[in-house]
Coordinates of C-alpha atoms and ligand atoms in Angstrom, one line a residue:
X1 CA -7.8 13.2 9.9
X2 CA -10.1 12.0 11.1
X3 CA -11.4 11.1 14.8
X4 CA -14.9 8.7 14.5
X5 CA -17.0 8.7 18.2
X6 CA -18.9 6.0 18.7
X7 CA -21.6 7.8 20.8
X8 CA -23.0 5.7 22.8
X9 CA -20.0 4.2 24.6
X10 CA -18.0 7.6 24.6
X11 CA -18.7 9.7 28.0
X12 CA -22.6 9.6 29.6
X13 CA -23.0 13.0 30.7
X14 CA -25.8 11.9 32.5
X15 CA -25.8 8.9 34.9
X16 CA -28.2 7.0 32.6
X17 CA -25.2 4.4 32.0
X18 CA -25.4 5.7 27.7
X19 CA -23.2 8.0 26.0
X20 CA -24.4 11.5 24.4
X21 CA -23.9 14.2 22.6
X22 CA -22.6 16.8 25.9
X23 CA -20.8 14.0 26.8
X24 CA -19.2 15.0 22.9
X25 CA -18.5 18.4 23.9
X26 CA -17.6 17.9 27.1
X27 CA -14.1 16.4 25.4
X28 CA -13.7 18.9 22.1
X29 CA -11.2 20.5 24.2
X30 CA -9.6 16.7 24.4
X31 CA -10.3 16.5 20.4
X32 CA -8.6 19.6 19.8
X33 CA -5.8 18.9 21.6
X34 CA -5.1 15.9 19.5
X35 CA -4.6 17.8 16.0
X36 CA -8.0 16.1 14.3
X37 CA -10.0 17.6 11.6
X38 CA -12.5 15.6 11.4
X39 CA -15.3 14.3 13.8
X40 CA -17.6 11.5 12.7
X41 CA -20.0 10.5 14.4
X42 CA -22.1 6.8 14.5
X43 CA -25.8 7.7 13.4
X44 CA -27.2 10.0 16.2
X45 CA -31.0 9.8 14.6
X46 CA -34.3 7.7 16.9
X47 CA -33.5 4.8 16.4
X48 CA -35.1 1.2 18.1
X49 CA -31.4 -0.1 18.5
X50 CA -31.9 -3.7 17.1
X51 CA -29.0 -3.0 15.7
X52 CA -27.6 0.1 17.8
X53 CA -29.0 3.0 15.7
X54 CA -28.4 1.8 11.9
X55 CA -31.7 0.5 12.0
X56 CA -33.1 4.5 12.0
X57 CA -36.8 5.1 12.7
X58 CA -36.8 9.0 12.0
X59 CA -34.2 10.6 9.9
X60 CA -34.7 14.4 11.6
X61 CA -35.3 13.5 14.7
X62 CA -31.5 13.0 17.3
X63 CA -31.9 9.8 19.7
X64 CA -33.0 10.5 22.6
X65 CA -30.9 9.3 24.3
X66 CA -28.2 10.6 22.5
X67 CA -29.5 14.6 24.1
X68 CA -31.8 17.4 21.9
X69 CA -31.4 18.9 18.4
X70 CA -30.4 21.3 20.9
X71 CA -27.2 19.8 21.6
X72 CA -26.8 18.9 18.0
X73 CA -26.6 22.5 17.1
X74 CA -24.3 23.3 19.8
X75 CA -21.8 20.0 19.0
X76 CA -21.7 21.2 15.4
X77 CA -20.8 24.8 16.5
X78 CA -18.7 24.0 19.2
X79 CA -16.6 21.6 16.9
X80 CA -16.6 24.5 13.5
X81 CA -15.2 26.9 16.7
X82 CA -12.7 24.1 16.4
X83 CA -11.9 24.7 12.8
X84 CA -12.8 20.4 13.2
X85 CA -15.8 19.9 10.4
X86 CA -18.5 17.5 11.5
X87 CA -19.5 13.8 9.0
X88 CA -22.4 11.8 9.6
X89 CA -23.6 8.2 9.2
X90 CA -25.9 8.4 6.7
X91 CA -27.8 4.8 6.7
X92 CA -29.5 5.0 3.9
X93 CA -29.9 0.9 1.9
X94 CA -32.1 0.3 5.0
X95 CA -34.2 1.9 7.5
X96 CA -35.7 0.6 10.6
X97 CA -38.8 -1.7 10.3
X98 CA -40.2 1.2 13.4
X99 CA -39.7 3.6 10.9
X100 CA -43.2 5.1 9.3
X101 CA -42.6 4.9 5.9
X102 CA -41.9 0.5 6.7
X103 CA -45.6 0.9 8.3
X104 CA -46.9 2.1 5.2
X105 CA -45.6 0.4 2.7
X106 CA -46.0 -2.6 5.0
X107 CA -49.7 -2.2 5.2
X108 CA -50.9 -3.2 2.2
X109 CA -49.8 -3.8 -1.5
X110 CA -51.9 -1.2 -2.6
X111 CA -50.1 1.4 -0.5
X112 CA -48.4 3.9 -2.9
X113 CA -45.0 3.7 -0.6
X114 CA -45.1 -0.1 -1.0
X115 CA -42.5 0.6 -3.3
X116 CA -40.3 2.4 -0.4
X117 CA -39.0 -1.1 0.4
X118 CA -38.6 -4.2 -1.9
X119 CA -41.4 -7.1 -2.0
X120 CA -42.0 -10.0 -3.4
X121 CA -44.1 -13.1 -2.8
X122 CA -42.2 -16.8 -2.1
X123 CA -41.5 -19.4 -3.6
X124 CA -44.1 -22.8 -2.9
X125 CA -42.4 -26.3 -2.9
X126 CA -47.1 -27.3 -2.8
X127 CA -46.9 -27.3 1.1
X128 CA -45.0 -24.3 3.0
X129 CA -44.1 -20.5 1.1
X130 CA -40.4 -19.7 0.6
X131 CA -38.5 -17.1 -0.1
X132 CA -38.3 -15.9 -3.5
X133 CA -34.6 -17.1 -3.8
X134 CA -31.7 -18.0 -1.8
X135 CA -29.9 -14.8 -0.5
X136 CA -29.0 -14.7 3.1
X137 CA -28.8 -11.5 5.7
X138 CA -25.3 -11.0 7.1
X139 CA -26.8 -11.7 10.6
X140 CA -27.7 -15.0 10.1
X141 CA -30.6 -16.6 7.9
X142 CA -32.4 -15.7 5.1
X143 CA -32.6 -12.2 3.9
X144 CA -36.4 -12.2 3.3
X145 CA -39.0 -12.0 6.1
X146 CA -42.3 -12.8 5.5
X147 CA -45.2 -11.0 5.8
X148 CA -47.2 -12.4 7.6
X149 CA -51.1 -10.2 6.0
X150 CA -49.6 -9.7 2.3
X151 CA -47.7 -12.9 2.6
X152 CA -45.2 -11.5 0.7
X153 CA -41.6 -11.2 1.5
X154 CA -39.3 -8.5 2.3
X155 CA -35.6 -7.8 1.7
X156 CA -33.5 -6.9 5.1
X157 CA -30.0 -8.2 4.2
X158 CA -28.8 -7.0 7.9
X159 CA -31.3 -8.0 10.6
X160 CA -34.9 -8.4 10.4
X161 CA -35.7 -5.0 11.2
X162 CA -33.5 -3.0 9.0
X163 CA -35.9 -3.9 5.8
X164 CA -33.6 -2.4 2.7
X165 CA -35.0 0.2 0.7
X166 CA -36.1 0.5 -3.0
X167 CA -33.6 3.1 -4.6
X168 CA -35.5 1.7 -7.8
X169 CA -38.6 3.9 -6.7
X170 CA -37.6 7.7 -7.7
X171 CA -39.7 8.6 -5.1
X172 CA -37.5 7.6 -2.5
X173 CA -34.6 8.9 -4.1
X174 CA -35.7 12.3 -3.7
X175 CA -36.5 12.0 0.1
X176 CA -33.0 10.7 0.6
X177 CA -32.0 13.4 -0.5
X178 CA -34.5 16.1 0.8
X179 CA -33.3 15.0 3.8
X180 CA -29.2 15.0 3.2
X181 CA -29.7 18.4 1.7
X182 CA -31.8 19.3 5.9
X183 CA -28.4 17.8 7.2
X184 CA -26.7 19.8 4.7
X185 CA -28.2 22.9 5.5
X186 CA -28.0 22.7 9.2
X187 CA -24.2 22.9 9.0
X188 CA -22.6 19.1 8.6
X189 CA -19.9 19.1 6.3
X190 CA -20.2 15.4 4.5
X191 CA -21.3 11.8 5.5
X192 CA -20.1 8.6 6.1
X193 CA -22.7 6.5 3.7
X194 CA -23.4 3.0 5.4
X195 CA -23.0 -0.1 3.0
X196 CA -23.5 2.2 0.2
X197 CA -22.2 -0.3 -2.5
X198 CA -25.2 -2.2 -1.4
X199 CA -28.3 0.0 -3.0
X200 CA -28.6 -1.3 -6.2
X201 CA -29.5 -5.0 -6.4
X202 CA -29.7 -7.2 -10.0
X203 CA -33.7 -6.5 -11.2
X204 CA -35.1 -10.2 -11.0
X205 CA -33.4 -11.0 -7.8
X206 CA -31.3 -14.4 -8.9
X207 CA -30.3 -16.5 -7.0
X208 CA -26.7 -16.9 -5.6
X209 CA -24.1 -18.6 -6.8
X210 CA -22.5 -20.7 -3.8
X211 CA -18.7 -19.8 -3.6
X212 CA -19.3 -17.1 -6.2
X213 CA -18.7 -13.8 -3.7
X214 CA -17.6 -13.6 -0.5
X215 CA -19.2 -15.7 2.7
X216 CA -22.3 -14.3 2.5
X217 CA -24.6 -15.6 -0.6
X218 CA -26.6 -13.9 -3.4
X219 CA -23.9 -10.9 -2.5
X220 CA -23.0 -10.8 -6.4
X221 CA -26.2 -9.6 -7.1
X222 CA -26.5 -6.6 -4.2
X223 CA -22.6 -5.9 -3.9
X224 CA -21.6 -3.0 -6.7
X225 CA -24.9 -3.6 -8.4
X226 CA -26.0 -2.7 -11.5
X227 CA -27.0 1.3 -10.6
X228 CA -24.9 1.7 -7.5
X229 CA -22.5 4.7 -9.1
X230 CA -26.0 6.3 -11.2
X231 CA -27.8 6.6 -8.4
X232 CA -25.0 7.9 -6.4
X233 CA -23.8 10.5 -9.6
X234 CA -27.9 11.9 -9.2
X235 CA -27.8 12.6 -4.9
X236 CA -24.2 13.6 -6.0
X237 CA -26.0 16.6 -8.1
X238 CA -29.4 16.5 -5.8
X239 CA -26.9 18.1 -2.9
X240 CA -27.2 21.4 -1.9
X241 CA -23.6 22.7 -3.9
X242 CA -20.7 23.0 -1.1
X243 CA -17.0 23.0 -2.6
X244 CA -16.1 21.5 0.6
X245 CA -18.4 17.5 1.2
X246 CA -16.9 15.4 2.3
X247 CA -18.3 12.2 1.6
X248 CA -17.2 8.1 2.4
X249 CA -18.2 5.3 0.9
X250 CA -18.2 2.7 2.8
X251 CA -17.6 -0.6 0.4
X252 CA -16.7 -4.0 0.9
X253 CA -15.9 -6.3 -2.0
X254 CA -13.9 -3.4 -4.0
X255 CA -10.8 -3.7 -5.3
X256 CA -8.9 -0.6 -6.2
X257 CA -9.6 -0.5 -9.6
X258 CA -13.5 -1.1 -9.1
X259 CA -12.9 2.4 -6.3
X260 CA -11.8 3.6 -9.0
X261 CA -15.6 4.2 -10.5
X262 CA -16.6 5.8 -7.3
X263 CA -14.0 7.2 -6.2
X264 CA -11.8 8.8 -9.3
X265 CA -10.4 12.6 -9.3
X266 CA -11.9 13.2 -12.5
X267 CA -15.5 12.3 -11.9
X268 CA -16.0 9.8 -9.5
X269 CA -19.2 10.4 -7.1
X270 CA -17.6 9.7 -3.8
X271 CA -14.1 11.3 -2.4
X272 CA -13.3 7.6 -0.6
X273 CA -14.4 5.0 0.4
X274 CA -14.3 1.9 3.3
X275 CA -12.1 -0.5 1.4
X276 CA -12.7 -3.8 3.9
X277 CA -9.6 -6.0 2.4
X278 CA -7.4 -5.5 4.5
X279 CA -9.6 -6.3 7.8
X280 CA -11.0 -9.5 5.5
X281 CA -7.0 -11.9 6.8
X282 CA -8.0 -13.7 9.1
X283 CA -11.3 -15.1 7.3
X284 CA -11.5 -17.6 5.0
X285 CA -14.0 -18.8 2.6
X286 CA -16.6 -19.5 5.4
X287 CA -17.2 -15.9 6.3
X288 CA -16.8 -13.3 9.0
X289 CA -16.3 -16.1 12.2
X290 CA -13.5 -17.9 10.5
X291 CA -11.2 -16.3 12.9
X292 CA -7.9 -17.6 11.0
X293 CA -4.5 -16.6 11.2
X294 CA -3.3 -13.8 9.4
X295 CA -0.3 -13.2 7.3
X296 CA 1.5 -10.1 6.9
X297 CA 2.7 -11.1 3.4
X298 CA -1.6 -10.5 2.8
X299 CA -1.5 -7.1 4.9
X300 CA 1.0 -5.7 2.5
X301 CA 0.0 -7.0 -1.0
X302 CA -3.7 -5.6 -0.2
X303 CA -2.0 -2.2 1.2
X304 CA 0.2 -1.9 -1.1
X305 CA -2.8 -2.3 -4.0
X306 CA -4.7 0.5 -2.6
X307 CA -1.4 2.6 -2.6
X308 CA -0.5 2.5 -6.5
X309 CA -4.0 1.9 -8.0
X310 CA -5.5 5.0 -6.4
X311 CA -1.6 7.2 -6.4
X312 CA -2.7 9.9 -8.7
X313 CA -6.3 9.1 -9.5
X314 CA -7.9 8.7 -6.1
X315 CA -8.0 9.1 -2.5
X316 CA -7.7 6.3 0.3
X317 CA -8.8 6.5 3.7
X318 CA -6.2 4.3 6.3
X319 CA -7.3 2.8 9.6
X320 CA -7.5 -0.7 10.7
X321 CA -10.9 0.1 13.2
X322 CA -13.7 0.9 13.6
X323 CA -17.0 -0.1 15.4
X324 CA -16.8 -3.2 12.9
X325 CA -14.1 -4.4 13.5
X326 CA -12.0 -5.9 17.1
X327 CA -9.4 -3.4 18.4
X328 CA -6.0 -3.3 16.1
X329 CA -3.7 -3.7 18.8
X330 CA -5.7 -7.4 20.0
X331 CA -5.6 -8.0 16.2
X332 CA -2.5 -7.3 14.6
X333 CA -0.5 -6.5 17.0
X334 CA 0.2 -7.5 21.4
X335 CA -1.9 -6.1 23.7
X336 CA 0.2 -8.1 26.1
X337 CA 4.1 -7.5 26.6
X338 CA 4.4 -5.3 24.0
X339 CA 0.9 -3.3 23.4
X340 CA 2.6 0.1 24.3
X341 CA 5.3 -0.8 20.8
X342 CA 2.7 -2.8 18.2
X343 CA 0.4 -0.2 19.4
X344 CA 2.7 2.4 18.0
X345 CA 3.8 0.3 15.6
X346 CA 0.5 -0.1 13.7
X347 CA 0.4 4.2 14.5
X348 CA 3.6 4.5 12.2
X349 CA 2.1 2.7 9.2
X350 CA -1.4 4.6 9.4
X351 CA 0.6 7.9 9.2
X352 CA 2.9 6.9 7.1
X353 CA 0.9 6.2 4.3
X354 CA -1.5 8.4 1.8
X355 CA -4.7 8.9 1.8
X356 CA -7.0 10.2 5.1
X357 CA -6.3 9.1 8.6
X358 CA -9.1 8.1 10.5
X359 CA -8.0 7.1 14.6
X360 CA -11.5 5.3 16.6
X361 CA -11.9 6.6 20.4
X362 CA -10.0 4.6 22.3
X363 CA -7.3 3.8 20.2
X364 CA -5.0 6.9 20.2
X365 CA -4.3 5.2 23.9
X366 CA -4.0 1.8 22.6
X367 CA -7.8 -0.5 23.6
X368 CA -7.1 -4.1 23.4
X369 CA -10.4 -6.4 22.8
X370 CA -12.7 -6.8 25.6
X371 CA -12.7 -10.7 25.7
X372 CA -15.5 -11.2 27.9
X373 CA -16.1 -14.4 28.8
X374 CA -19.5 -14.9 28.7
X375 CA -22.2 -14.3 25.6
X376 CA -24.8 -12.8 28.9
X377 CA -22.0 -9.5 28.7
X378 CA -22.6 -9.0 25.1
X379 CA -24.8 -6.9 23.2
X380 CA -24.2 -6.6 19.6
X381 CA -26.8 -8.3 17.4
X382 CA -24.2 -10.0 15.2
X383 CA -22.4 -11.8 17.9
X384 CA -25.9 -12.9 19.1
X385 CA -27.5 -14.6 16.4
X386 CA -24.2 -16.3 15.6
X387 CA -23.7 -17.6 19.3
X388 CA -27.2 -19.0 19.0
X389 CA -27.5 -20.6 15.3
X390 CA -24.0 -21.9 16.6
X391 CA -25.4 -23.3 19.5
X392 CA -28.5 -24.5 17.7
X393 CA -25.7 -26.5 15.6
X394 CA -24.8 -28.6 18.3
X395 CA -20.6 -26.6 18.6
X396 CA -19.4 -26.3 22.4
X397 CA -19.9 -22.9 24.3
X398 CA -16.1 -22.5 24.3
X399 CA -15.7 -22.9 20.9
X400 CA -18.6 -20.2 19.9
X401 CA -16.9 -17.9 22.6
X402 CA -13.4 -18.7 21.1
X403 CA -14.4 -17.1 17.8
X404 CA -16.9 -14.1 19.3
X405 CA -14.0 -13.1 21.8
X406 CA -12.0 -12.7 19.1
X407 CA -13.8 -11.8 16.1
X408 CA -16.6 -9.5 18.4
X409 CA -17.5 -6.1 17.1
X410 CA -18.0 -6.1 21.1
X411 CA -14.5 -5.8 21.6
X412 CA -14.5 -2.1 19.7
X413 CA -17.5 -1.1 21.5
X414 CA -16.5 -1.1 25.0
X415 CA -16.3 2.1 26.6
X416 CA -14.0 5.0 26.0
X417 CA -11.4 4.7 29.0
X418 CA -11.0 7.6 30.8
X419 CA -9.2 7.8 33.8
X420 CA -9.1 4.8 36.9
X421 CA -12.4 6.1 38.8
X422 CA -15.6 3.8 38.7
X423 CA -16.2 3.0 35.1
X424 CA -13.2 3.8 33.8
X425 CA -14.7 7.9 33.6
X426 CA -17.6 7.0 31.5
X427 CA -20.7 6.9 34.0
X428 CA -21.7 7.5 37.2
X429 CA -24.2 4.9 36.6
X430 CA -24.7 1.5 34.4
X431 CA -23.0 1.2 31.4
X432 CA -25.0 -0.4 28.7
X433 CA -21.9 -2.1 28.4
X434 CA -19.2 -3.5 30.5
X435 CA -16.0 -1.3 30.5
X436 CA -12.8 -3.6 29.6
X437 CA -11.3 -4.6 33.0
X438 CA -8.1 -3.3 32.1
X439 CA -9.2 1.0 32.6
X440 CA -7.2 0.9 35.6
X441 CA -4.0 1.2 34.2
X442 CA -5.2 2.4 30.1
X443 CA -6.9 5.6 30.4
X444 CA -6.9 9.0 29.0
X445 CA -5.6 10.4 32.3
X446 CA -2.4 8.5 32.5
X447 CA -1.9 8.1 28.8
X448 CA -1.3 12.5 29.5
X449 CA 1.1 12.2 32.6
X450 CA 2.3 9.5 30.7
X451 CA 5.6 11.8 27.9
X452 CA 6.1 7.7 26.6
X453 CA 2.7 7.2 26.0
X454 CA 1.0 6.0 22.8
X455 CA -1.3 8.7 22.9
X456 CA 1.6 11.6 23.0
X457 CA 3.6 9.6 19.8
X458 CA -0.8 10.1 17.6
X459 CA -0.3 13.3 18.6
X460 CA 3.5 13.4 17.0
X461 CA 2.7 11.4 13.9
X462 CA -0.1 13.5 13.1
X463 CA 2.0 16.6 13.8
X464 CA 4.8 14.7 11.7
X465 CA 2.1 14.3 8.8
X466 CA 1.3 17.9 8.5
X467 CA 4.7 18.8 7.9
X468 CA 6.1 16.3 4.9
X469 CA 4.3 16.5 2.4
X470 CA 6.3 12.8 1.1
X471 CA 4.5 11.7 4.1
X472 CA 1.1 12.5 2.7
X473 CA 1.4 12.2 -1.2
X474 CA 4.3 10.5 -2.2
X475 CA 4.7 7.0 -4.0
X476 CA 4.9 4.3 -2.7
X477 CA 7.5 1.4 -3.5
X478 CA 7.2 -1.8 -1.1
X479 CA 10.8 -3.8 -0.3
X480 CA 10.9 -7.4 0.6
X481 CA 6.9 -8.0 -0.1
X482 CA 7.3 -11.8 0.9
X483 CA 9.0 -11.6 4.2
X484 CA 6.9 -12.4 7.0
X485 CA 7.7 -10.2 9.7
X486 CA 9.2 -7.1 7.6
X487 CA 7.0 -4.1 6.1
X488 CA 9.5 -1.9 5.1
X489 CA 8.5 0.7 2.1
X490 CA 10.1 4.6 0.4
X491 CA 8.0 7.0 -0.4
X492 CA 9.0 9.5 -2.6
X493 CA 7.6 12.7 -3.5
X494 CA 10.4 14.8 -6.0
X495 CA 13.7 14.9 -3.9
X496 CA 12.2 14.4 -0.8
X497 CA 12.0 10.8 0.2
X498 CA 10.9 8.4 4.1
X499 CA 12.0 5.5 4.3
X500 CA 9.6 3.5 7.1
X501 CA 10.1 0.1 8.0
X502 CA 7.6 -1.6 10.7
X503 CA 8.9 -5.1 12.1
X504 CA 5.9 -6.9 12.7
X505 CA 7.5 -9.7 15.3
X506 CA 8.8 -10.3 19.1
X507 CA 12.1 -11.6 16.6
X508 CA 14.7 -9.2 17.1
X509 CA 15.7 -8.8 12.5
X510 CA 19.1 -7.5 11.0
X511 CA 17.9 -5.8 8.8
X512 CA 20.9 -4.1 8.1
X513 CA 22.1 -8.4 6.5
X514 CA 18.7 -7.9 4.2
X515 CA 20.1 -3.9 2.8
X516 CA 23.4 -5.7 1.7
X517 CA 21.5 -7.9 0.4
X518 CA 19.7 -5.3 -1.4
X519 CA 16.3 -7.0 -0.3
X520 CA 15.8 -3.4 2.0
X521 CA 17.7 0.3 1.6
X522 CA 19.7 0.3 4.1
X523 CA 18.4 2.7 7.7
X524 CA 20.0 5.7 7.1
X525 CA 19.0 9.4 7.3
X526 CA 17.8 11.6 8.9
X527 CA 15.5 9.3 12.6
X528 CA 12.1 11.3 12.1
X529 CA 10.7 9.0 14.6
X530 CA 10.9 6.1 16.1
X531 CA 8.9 3.8 18.9
X532 CA 12.0 2.9 20.6
X533 CA 14.0 5.6 21.7
X534 CA 17.5 4.5 21.8
X535 CA 17.0 4.0 18.1
X536 CA 19.5 5.8 17.0
X537 CA 22.2 3.7 18.7
X538 CA 20.6 0.4 17.5
X539 CA 20.7 0.9 13.6
X540 CA 21.2 -2.5 12.2
X541 CA 18.7 -4.6 14.7
X542 CA 15.0 -3.5 15.1
X543 CA 14.2 -5.5 18.4
X544 CA 10.3 -6.5 19.1
X545 CA 8.0 -4.8 17.3
X546 CA 10.2 -2.4 16.4
X547 CA 8.5 1.1 13.6
X548 CA 11.3 4.2 12.6
X549 CA 10.6 5.9 9.9
X550 CA 13.9 7.8 8.5
X551 CA 13.5 11.2 6.0
X552 CA 16.8 12.0 3.4
X553 CA 17.3 14.4 -0.1
X554 CA 16.7 11.9 -2.7
X555 CA 19.7 12.6 -3.7
X556 CA 21.7 13.3 -1.3
X557 CA 20.6 8.7 0.4
X558 CA 22.6 7.8 -2.7
X559 CA 26.1 9.4 -1.8
X560 CA 25.7 9.9 1.9
X561 CA 23.1 7.2 3.2
X562 CA 24.3 4.1 1.7
X563 CA 28.0 4.7 0.6
X564 CA 29.0 5.2 4.1
X565 CA 27.6 1.8 5.0
Ligands
LIG601 O1 -21.2 -2.2 8.5 C1 -21.6 -3.3 7.6 C2 -21.4 -4.4 7.1 O2 -21.6 -5.4 8.4 C3 -20.5 -5.7 6.2 O3 -20.7 -4.7 5.7 C4 -18.4 -5.7 6.7 O4 -18.5 -6.2 5.4 C5 -18.2 -6.4 7.6 O5 -18.4 -5.2 8.8 C6 -16.9 -7.0 7.7 O6 -15.9 -6.6 8.5 C7 -22.3 -1.5 8.5 C8 -21.7 -0.8 9.8 O7 -20.8 -0.3 10.2 C9 -22.2 -2.0 10.7 O8 -22.1 -0.8 12.1 C10 -23.9 -1.9 10.4 O9 -24.6 -2.5 11.8 C11 -24.0 -2.5 9.4 O10 -23.9 -1.7 8.2 C12 -26.0 -2.5 8.7 O11 -25.6 -1.2 9.4
LIG602 CA1 -26.3 9.7 29.0

């Protein structure tokens, strides 16, 4: 499995309040102890941080807040010594507007690098110069920014400080591949590719149709665009060969069918995808900030479609957290009285499905949303823009903050909670973003000392998965798909069978009677793991957020297990 580190918030080694590479190096033994196979680092290249490093100004330099290239080399060596692979974040849909390529491109329409980016003349209504089309940026407002000198607009699907690169330009593409090879030669083992299915735009840049795509106007013309697979194939062929290169595409708006063009085991250009569908079950057509209640049936339907759609054909990623998402225990579990149980339940789900599980820093100790009350405590450009727009539209403060507290990306970006010391052991200085006030109860040091902690449970799950191939490779019959509280499925591989029961509710559930009604199998076989230590004594009843996995041999399951009942 892969562990994701958000360097800015992991561990600060020099007291400037910002996490850094030497900080990560200090925790390599911890990561090895946990049992991870690979580490994915969010962007570490030079950046003015309009979007926390997703706006790169030099692909060949380490961000000075994070350390030096020597620190990077030490980190890579320290990982490799421990048998852990290193995955970098590849941000090549856009750069920073402070990248020298953009300065050159912006300097004049005649500049040879003008076409590294996407420039178009505007429309005019006789009076004002208007953007070339109606596309919206993810981070609010038009996706086009006027350059006053040339009176042309450049495209930015994210903030105006993140101009989109023009992938139609072969010179730009070869610069990208050259840069990737440079990192591969330094010993990097793979890339997580930021919004990689947005690099190809529909020619002519037609207007988007309202309602045609999920939330962002125009996205049907730039997500999964016409040449994206061709570009990715060309990229794959241009990379220095290595047999175990790992590539993970971040791809919103793909279903399992579309995914197979990217990752089929035949000739798919990527190893796996981060699909986003299951991260959108709490939003409606109003998009990202809508924050509506989610339904377990939707979660099950989406995960099941990926499990069966990819089985034998491609490979899944398994995740409920990352640096863009609220904390999973706050969102899909209960971060108050059932924090421990529900965090373990969610982990059990991830570790009993087919695919590669990803852990986002802090997930393994059950970190929760920050719920900061004041916009002053948030740092994210997306939240700030949403706040400004909503305030301008007259929405009241409390209502705006309700959305940001639930959905804001900073919920996941507060500092890692290591111990009970000042700032949770993250920094000796003033942290760049406030530490979650619950660090005194929730931290690594406390979790290490508690044999019943979420942390130890993760470690057990990781080892369990490594010993039971059925959990990794088995197929996936889902039971009682419409049930609103229970997620139950069976994994089978040859004669091996694993039955998983997950109660997404505070209200206990009698699973014996559901089995009597033939809606689910009986809970029987060898209890491999549960999140209640007396689960064996209560086989028929699931308690609040109870999670169990049973193992059996297919034949013996039918005879022994089910007839006994
Ligand atoms: O995120 C992409 C992104 O914001 C949307 O594609 C996605 O649909 C959204 O998160 C849905 O929940 C990536 C990075 O992960 C993010 O941190 C960057 O801000 C963004 O790209 C721009 O580089
Ligand atoms: Ca630092």
